[in-house]
Coordinates of C-alpha atoms in Angstrom, one line a residue:
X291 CA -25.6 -50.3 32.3
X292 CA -27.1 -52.6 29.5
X293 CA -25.4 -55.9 30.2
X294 CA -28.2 -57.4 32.1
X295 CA -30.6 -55.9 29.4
X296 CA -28.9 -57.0 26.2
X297 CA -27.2 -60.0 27.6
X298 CA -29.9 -62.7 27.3
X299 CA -31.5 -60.8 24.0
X300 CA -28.3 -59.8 21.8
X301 CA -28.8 -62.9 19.3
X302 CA -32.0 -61.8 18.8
X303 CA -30.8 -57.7 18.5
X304 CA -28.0 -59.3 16.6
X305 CA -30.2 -61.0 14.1
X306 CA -32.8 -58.1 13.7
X307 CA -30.2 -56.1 12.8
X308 CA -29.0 -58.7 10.1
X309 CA -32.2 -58.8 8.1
X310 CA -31.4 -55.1 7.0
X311 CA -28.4 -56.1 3.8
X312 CA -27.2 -52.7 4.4
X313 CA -25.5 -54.0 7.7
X314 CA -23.1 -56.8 7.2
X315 CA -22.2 -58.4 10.6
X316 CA -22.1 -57.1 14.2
X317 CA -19.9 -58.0 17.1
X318 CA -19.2 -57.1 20.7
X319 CA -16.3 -56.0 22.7
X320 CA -14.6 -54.6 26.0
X321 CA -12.7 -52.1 24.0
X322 CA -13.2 -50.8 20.3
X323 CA -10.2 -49.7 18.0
X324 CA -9.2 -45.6 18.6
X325 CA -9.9 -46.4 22.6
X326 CA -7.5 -47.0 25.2
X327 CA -6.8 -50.9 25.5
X328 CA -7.4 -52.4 28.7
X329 CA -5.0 -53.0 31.4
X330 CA -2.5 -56.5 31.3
X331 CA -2.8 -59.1 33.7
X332 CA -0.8 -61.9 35.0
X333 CA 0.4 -64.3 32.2
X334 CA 2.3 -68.0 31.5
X335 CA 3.4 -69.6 29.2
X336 CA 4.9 -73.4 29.0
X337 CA 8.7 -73.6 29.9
X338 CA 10.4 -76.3 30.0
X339 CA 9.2 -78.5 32.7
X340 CA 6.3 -76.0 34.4
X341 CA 4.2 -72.6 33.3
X342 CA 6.5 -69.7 33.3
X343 CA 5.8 -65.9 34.1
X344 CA 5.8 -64.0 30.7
X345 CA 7.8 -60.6 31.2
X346 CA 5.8 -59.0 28.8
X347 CA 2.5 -56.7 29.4
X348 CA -0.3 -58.2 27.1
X349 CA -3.0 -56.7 27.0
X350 CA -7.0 -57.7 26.6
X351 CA -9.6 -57.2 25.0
X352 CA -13.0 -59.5 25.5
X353 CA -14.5 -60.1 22.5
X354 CA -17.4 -62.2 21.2
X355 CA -17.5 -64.6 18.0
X356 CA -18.5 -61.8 15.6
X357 CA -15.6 -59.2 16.9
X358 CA -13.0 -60.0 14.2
X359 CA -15.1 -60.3 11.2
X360 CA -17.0 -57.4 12.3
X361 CA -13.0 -55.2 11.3
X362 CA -12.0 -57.4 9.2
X363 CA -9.2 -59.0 11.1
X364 CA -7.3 -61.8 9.7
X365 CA -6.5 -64.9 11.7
X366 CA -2.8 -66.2 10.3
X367 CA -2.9 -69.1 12.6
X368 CA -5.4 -71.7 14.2
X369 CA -9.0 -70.6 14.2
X370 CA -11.6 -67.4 15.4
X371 CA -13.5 -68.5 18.3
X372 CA -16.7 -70.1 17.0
X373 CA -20.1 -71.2 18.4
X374 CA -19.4 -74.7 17.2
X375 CA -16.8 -75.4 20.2
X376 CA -18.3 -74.9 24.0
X377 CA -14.4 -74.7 24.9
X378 CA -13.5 -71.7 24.0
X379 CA -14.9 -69.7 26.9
X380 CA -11.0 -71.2 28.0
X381 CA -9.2 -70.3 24.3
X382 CA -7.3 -67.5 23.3
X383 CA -6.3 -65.3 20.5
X384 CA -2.9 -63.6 20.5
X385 CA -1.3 -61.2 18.2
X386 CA 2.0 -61.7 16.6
X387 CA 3.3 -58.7 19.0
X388 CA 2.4 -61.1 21.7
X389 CA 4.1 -64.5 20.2
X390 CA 7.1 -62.6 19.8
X391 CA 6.7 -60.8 23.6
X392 CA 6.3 -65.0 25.1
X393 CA 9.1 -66.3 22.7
X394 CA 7.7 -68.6 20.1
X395 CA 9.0 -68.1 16.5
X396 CA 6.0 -68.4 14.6
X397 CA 2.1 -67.7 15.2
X398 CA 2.0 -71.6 14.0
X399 CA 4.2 -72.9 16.9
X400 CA 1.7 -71.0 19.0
X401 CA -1.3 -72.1 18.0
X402 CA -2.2 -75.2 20.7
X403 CA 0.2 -74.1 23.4
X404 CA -1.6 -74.1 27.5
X405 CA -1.6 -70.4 28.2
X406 CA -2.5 -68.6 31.7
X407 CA -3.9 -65.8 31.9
X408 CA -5.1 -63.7 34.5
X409 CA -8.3 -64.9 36.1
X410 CA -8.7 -68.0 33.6
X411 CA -6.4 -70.8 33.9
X412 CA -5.3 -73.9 32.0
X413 CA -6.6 -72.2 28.8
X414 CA -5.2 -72.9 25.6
X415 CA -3.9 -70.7 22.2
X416 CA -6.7 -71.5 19.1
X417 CA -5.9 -68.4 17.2
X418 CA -2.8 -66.0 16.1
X419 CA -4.3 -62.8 14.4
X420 CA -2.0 -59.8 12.7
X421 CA -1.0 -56.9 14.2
X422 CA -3.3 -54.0 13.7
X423 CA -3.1 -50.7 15.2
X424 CA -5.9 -50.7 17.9
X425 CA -4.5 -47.2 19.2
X426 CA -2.9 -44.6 18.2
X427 CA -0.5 -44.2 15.5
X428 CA 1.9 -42.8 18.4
X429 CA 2.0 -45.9 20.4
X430 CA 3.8 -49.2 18.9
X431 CA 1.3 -51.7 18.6
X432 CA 1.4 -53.8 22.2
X433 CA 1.4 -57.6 22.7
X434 CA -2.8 -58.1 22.9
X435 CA -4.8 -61.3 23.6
X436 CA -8.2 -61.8 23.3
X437 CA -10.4 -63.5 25.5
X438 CA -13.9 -64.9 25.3
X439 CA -15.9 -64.6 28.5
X440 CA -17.9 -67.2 29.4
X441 CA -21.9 -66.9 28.9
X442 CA -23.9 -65.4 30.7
X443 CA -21.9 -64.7 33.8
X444 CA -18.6 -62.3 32.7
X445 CA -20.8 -60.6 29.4
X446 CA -20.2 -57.3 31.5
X447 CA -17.5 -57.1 29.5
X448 CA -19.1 -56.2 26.9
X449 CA -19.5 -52.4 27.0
X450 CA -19.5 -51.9 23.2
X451 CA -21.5 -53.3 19.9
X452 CA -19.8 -52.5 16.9
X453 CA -21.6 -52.7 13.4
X454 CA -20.1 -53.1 10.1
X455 CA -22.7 -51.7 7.4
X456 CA -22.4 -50.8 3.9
X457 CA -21.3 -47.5 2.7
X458 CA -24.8 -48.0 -0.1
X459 CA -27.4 -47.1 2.1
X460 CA -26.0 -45.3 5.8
X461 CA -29.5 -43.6 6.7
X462 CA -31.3 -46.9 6.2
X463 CA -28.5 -48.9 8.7
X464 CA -28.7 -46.6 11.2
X465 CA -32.9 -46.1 10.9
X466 CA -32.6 -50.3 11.6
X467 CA -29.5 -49.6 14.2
X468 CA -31.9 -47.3 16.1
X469 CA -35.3 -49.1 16.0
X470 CA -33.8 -52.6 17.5
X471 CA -32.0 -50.2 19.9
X472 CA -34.8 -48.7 21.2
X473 CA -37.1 -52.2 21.1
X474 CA -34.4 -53.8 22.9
X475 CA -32.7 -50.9 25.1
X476 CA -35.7 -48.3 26.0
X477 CA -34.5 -47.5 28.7
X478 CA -31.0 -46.4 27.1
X479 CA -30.1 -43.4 25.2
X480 CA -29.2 -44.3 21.8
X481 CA -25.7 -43.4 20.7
X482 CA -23.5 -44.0 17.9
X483 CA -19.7 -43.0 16.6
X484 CA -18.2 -43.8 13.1
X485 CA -14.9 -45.6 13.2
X486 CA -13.4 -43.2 10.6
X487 CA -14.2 -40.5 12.4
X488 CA -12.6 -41.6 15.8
X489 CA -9.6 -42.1 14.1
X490 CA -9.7 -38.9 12.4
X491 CA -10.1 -37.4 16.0
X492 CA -7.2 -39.0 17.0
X493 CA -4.6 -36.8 14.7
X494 CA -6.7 -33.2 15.2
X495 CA -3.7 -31.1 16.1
X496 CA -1.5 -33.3 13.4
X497 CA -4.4 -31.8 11.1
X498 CA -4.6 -28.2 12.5
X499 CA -0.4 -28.3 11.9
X500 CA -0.8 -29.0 8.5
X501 CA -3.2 -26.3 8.0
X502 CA -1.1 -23.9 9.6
X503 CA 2.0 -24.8 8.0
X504 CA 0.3 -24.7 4.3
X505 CA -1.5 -21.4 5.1
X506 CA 2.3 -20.0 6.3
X507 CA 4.3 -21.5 3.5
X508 CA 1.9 -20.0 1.1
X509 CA 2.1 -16.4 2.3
X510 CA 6.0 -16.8 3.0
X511 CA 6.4 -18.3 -0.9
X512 CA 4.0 -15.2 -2.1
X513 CA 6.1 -12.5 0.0
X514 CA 9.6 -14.1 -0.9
X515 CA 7.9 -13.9 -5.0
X516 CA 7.5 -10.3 -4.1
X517 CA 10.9 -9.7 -2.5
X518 CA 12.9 -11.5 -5.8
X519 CA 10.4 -9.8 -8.1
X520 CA 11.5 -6.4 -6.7
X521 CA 15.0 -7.2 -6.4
X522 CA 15.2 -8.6 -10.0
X523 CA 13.4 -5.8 -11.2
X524 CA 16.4 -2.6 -9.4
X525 CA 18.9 -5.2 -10.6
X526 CA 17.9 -5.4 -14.2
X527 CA 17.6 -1.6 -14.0
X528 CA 20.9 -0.8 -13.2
X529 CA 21.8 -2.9 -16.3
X530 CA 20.2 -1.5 -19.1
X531 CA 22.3 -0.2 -21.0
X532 CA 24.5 -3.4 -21.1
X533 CA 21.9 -5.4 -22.2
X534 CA 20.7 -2.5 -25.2
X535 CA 25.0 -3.5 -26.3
X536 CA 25.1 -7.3 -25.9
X537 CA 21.1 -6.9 -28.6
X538 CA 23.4 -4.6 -30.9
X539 CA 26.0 -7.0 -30.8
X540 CA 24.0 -9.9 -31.5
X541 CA 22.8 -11.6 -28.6
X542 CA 19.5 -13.3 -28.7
X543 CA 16.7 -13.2 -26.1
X544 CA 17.4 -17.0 -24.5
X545 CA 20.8 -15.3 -24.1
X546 CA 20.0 -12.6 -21.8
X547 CA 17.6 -14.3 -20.0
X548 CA 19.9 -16.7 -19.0
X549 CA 22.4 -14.1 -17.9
X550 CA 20.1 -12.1 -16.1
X551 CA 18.8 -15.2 -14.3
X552 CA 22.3 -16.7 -13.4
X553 CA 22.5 -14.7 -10.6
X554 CA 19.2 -15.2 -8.8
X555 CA 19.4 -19.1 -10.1
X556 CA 22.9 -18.9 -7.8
X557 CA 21.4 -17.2 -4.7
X558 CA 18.3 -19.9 -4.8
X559 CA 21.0 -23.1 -4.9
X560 CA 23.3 -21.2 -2.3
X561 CA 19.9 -20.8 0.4
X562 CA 18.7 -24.5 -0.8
X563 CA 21.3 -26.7 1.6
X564 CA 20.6 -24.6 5.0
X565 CA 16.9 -24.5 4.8
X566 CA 17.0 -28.8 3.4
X567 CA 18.9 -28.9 7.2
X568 CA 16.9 -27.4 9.1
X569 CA 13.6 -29.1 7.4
X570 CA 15.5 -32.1 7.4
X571 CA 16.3 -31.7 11.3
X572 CA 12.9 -30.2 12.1
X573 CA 10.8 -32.8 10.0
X574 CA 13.3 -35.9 11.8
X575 CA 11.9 -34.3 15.7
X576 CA 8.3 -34.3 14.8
X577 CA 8.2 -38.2 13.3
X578 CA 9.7 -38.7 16.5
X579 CA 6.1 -39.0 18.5
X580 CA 5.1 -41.5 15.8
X581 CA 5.8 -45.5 17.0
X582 CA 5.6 -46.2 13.0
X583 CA 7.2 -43.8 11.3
X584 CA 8.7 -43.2 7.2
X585 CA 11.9 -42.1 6.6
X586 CA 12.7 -39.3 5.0
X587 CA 13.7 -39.8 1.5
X588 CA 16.5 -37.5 -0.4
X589 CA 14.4 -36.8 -3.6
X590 CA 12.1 -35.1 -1.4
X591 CA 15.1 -32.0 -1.3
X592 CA 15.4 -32.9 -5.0
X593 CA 11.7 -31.9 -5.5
X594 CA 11.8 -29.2 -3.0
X595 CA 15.3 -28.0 -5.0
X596 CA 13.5 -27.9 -8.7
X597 CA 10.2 -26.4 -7.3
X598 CA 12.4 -23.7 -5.7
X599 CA 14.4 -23.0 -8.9
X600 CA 11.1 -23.0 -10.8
X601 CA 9.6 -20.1 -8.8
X602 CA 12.4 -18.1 -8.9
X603 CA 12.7 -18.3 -12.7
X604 CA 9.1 -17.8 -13.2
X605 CA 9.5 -14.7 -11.0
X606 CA 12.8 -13.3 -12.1
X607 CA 12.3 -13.9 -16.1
X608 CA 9.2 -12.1 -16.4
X609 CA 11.5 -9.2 -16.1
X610 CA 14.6 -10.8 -17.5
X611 CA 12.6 -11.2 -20.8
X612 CA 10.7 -7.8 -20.7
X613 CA 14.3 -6.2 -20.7
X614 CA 16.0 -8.5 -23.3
X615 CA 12.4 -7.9 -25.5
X616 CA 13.2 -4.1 -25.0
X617 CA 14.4 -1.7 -28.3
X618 CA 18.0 -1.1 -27.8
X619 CA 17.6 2.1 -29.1
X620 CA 15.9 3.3 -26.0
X621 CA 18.1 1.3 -23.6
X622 CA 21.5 2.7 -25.4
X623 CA 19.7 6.6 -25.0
X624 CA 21.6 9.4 -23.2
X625 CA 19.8 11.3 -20.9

């Protein structure tokens, strides 16, 4: 473990790492976004004459001063906890989740109340920040509080540092990132993950699906090309020598394209309501395992519908217009 190691130097690792522009601020936490929040405690909020049990699991994270900054968090209510105010070792932040989970109808009417929670008592609200996703895109974004533990005693905490640097110069943060590591922590090994790409992790096999799915709905719109093209091709065969009398009677190309197409165009628009059902039904499952989740909007089919059409014309009047291009002389031949 670090604690006892970092604990009494971080402001100093903090600030070494701070004289390098490339990195832009640098906080510390129980938990860091893509991980597993930590387990809820006990919690109470004011009723009407006495502190009531709040029914709702809130969970923690301890954080330092630097922790919301350091992701960009935005405070809608009250304050951050700052260095300026010895109290708020006793203060908490809360998410909206969590005002709505205790009952209060706005982060403002939060922002002041006496709050229990857990192992610290008699604390008080100072802060309402916006809901974020801290897991998962699967789970719902949960009622979380944050708490600041007190100095030096509970910094155990603390089993993360999280650095925000600039996307300018990444070798030269993480050359600084390593040096006050190692000065500061020798004993440690020093080990680093991107945020970006623990998210990324988090939605592997949603990536591997849509892969697959491309790769497959490439080959089965390439083999269904080949099928039509085949099928257009026997078809317009069997009607040559109608399409050698409609020439001699004076119908143009456009003409007999159209025609030859109708068919195929019909088949296409026949197929298109079963397979929207199925996507429809199959597509409506899947976004099922998402918390947050779009809604799947009818011009997609639309799209899906013209794209369809467009393939099958593409495929069909290459041969539609070599027979209409034809001499009627040879179509109208006797054998």
């Amino acid at each position: 473990s670090y604690y006892s190691s970092l604990n009494s130097q971080y402001e100093s690792f903090r600030n070494t790492l701070l004289q390098n522009p490339a990195i832009k601020d640098v906080g510390r936490s129980s938990r860091i976004p893509t991980g597993r929040l930590l387990d809820g405690m006990g919690a109470s909020a004011p009723g009407n004459d006495s502190m009531v049990p709040v029914k709702a699991d809130i969970r923690y994270v301890a954080v330092d001063y630097d922790f919301l900054p350091t992701y960009g968090v935005h405070i809608i209510a009250g304050r951050n906890f700052s260095r300026a105010y010895g109290t708020d070792t006793a203060g908490f932040i809360l998410n909206e989740a969590a005002v709505k989970a205790v009952g209060w109808k706005s982060a403002q009417q939060a922002v002041g109340k006496n709050f229990q929670y857990g192992f610290i008592n008699n604390g008080r609200i100072i802060g309402v920040m916006n809901d974020f996703h801290f897991e998962s895109l699967h789970q719902q974004i949960p009622p979380m509080i944050l708490i600041m533990p007190s100095v030096p005693a509970n910094q155990s905490f603390f089993n993360y540092v999280s650095v925000k640097i600039s996307g300018n110069n990444i070798a030269a943060a993480l050359a600084t990132i390593k040096d006050a590591w190692q000065k500061y922590l020798p004993e440690l090994p020093y080990e680093y993950t991107f945020l970006d790409e623990n998210f990324s992790k988090l939605y592997e096999s949603e990536q591997r699906q849509e892969t697959i799915f491309t790769v497959f709905a490439c080959i089965s719109i390439f083999i269904a090309c080949l099928g039509l093209f085949g099928l257009s091709a026997f078809a317009i065969s069997q009607r040559v020598k109608e399409i050698g009398v409609r020439k001699v009677l004076g119908a143009n190309v456009s003409t007999i394209v159209a025609l030859l197409s109708k068919e195929f165009v019909m088949l296409v628009l026949i197929a298109a309501p079963f397979a929207f059902g199925i996507a429809w039904y199959a597509m409506h499952e899947w976004l099922q395992d998402f918390a947050y989740r779009i809604n799947i909007q009818w011009w997609v089919f639309v799209v899906a519908a013209l794209a369809a059409l467009l393939i099958a014309l593409a495929t069909v009047s290459f041969q539609a217009i070599k027979a209409a291009l034809a001499n009627p002389v040879n179509s109208l031949r006797t054998e």
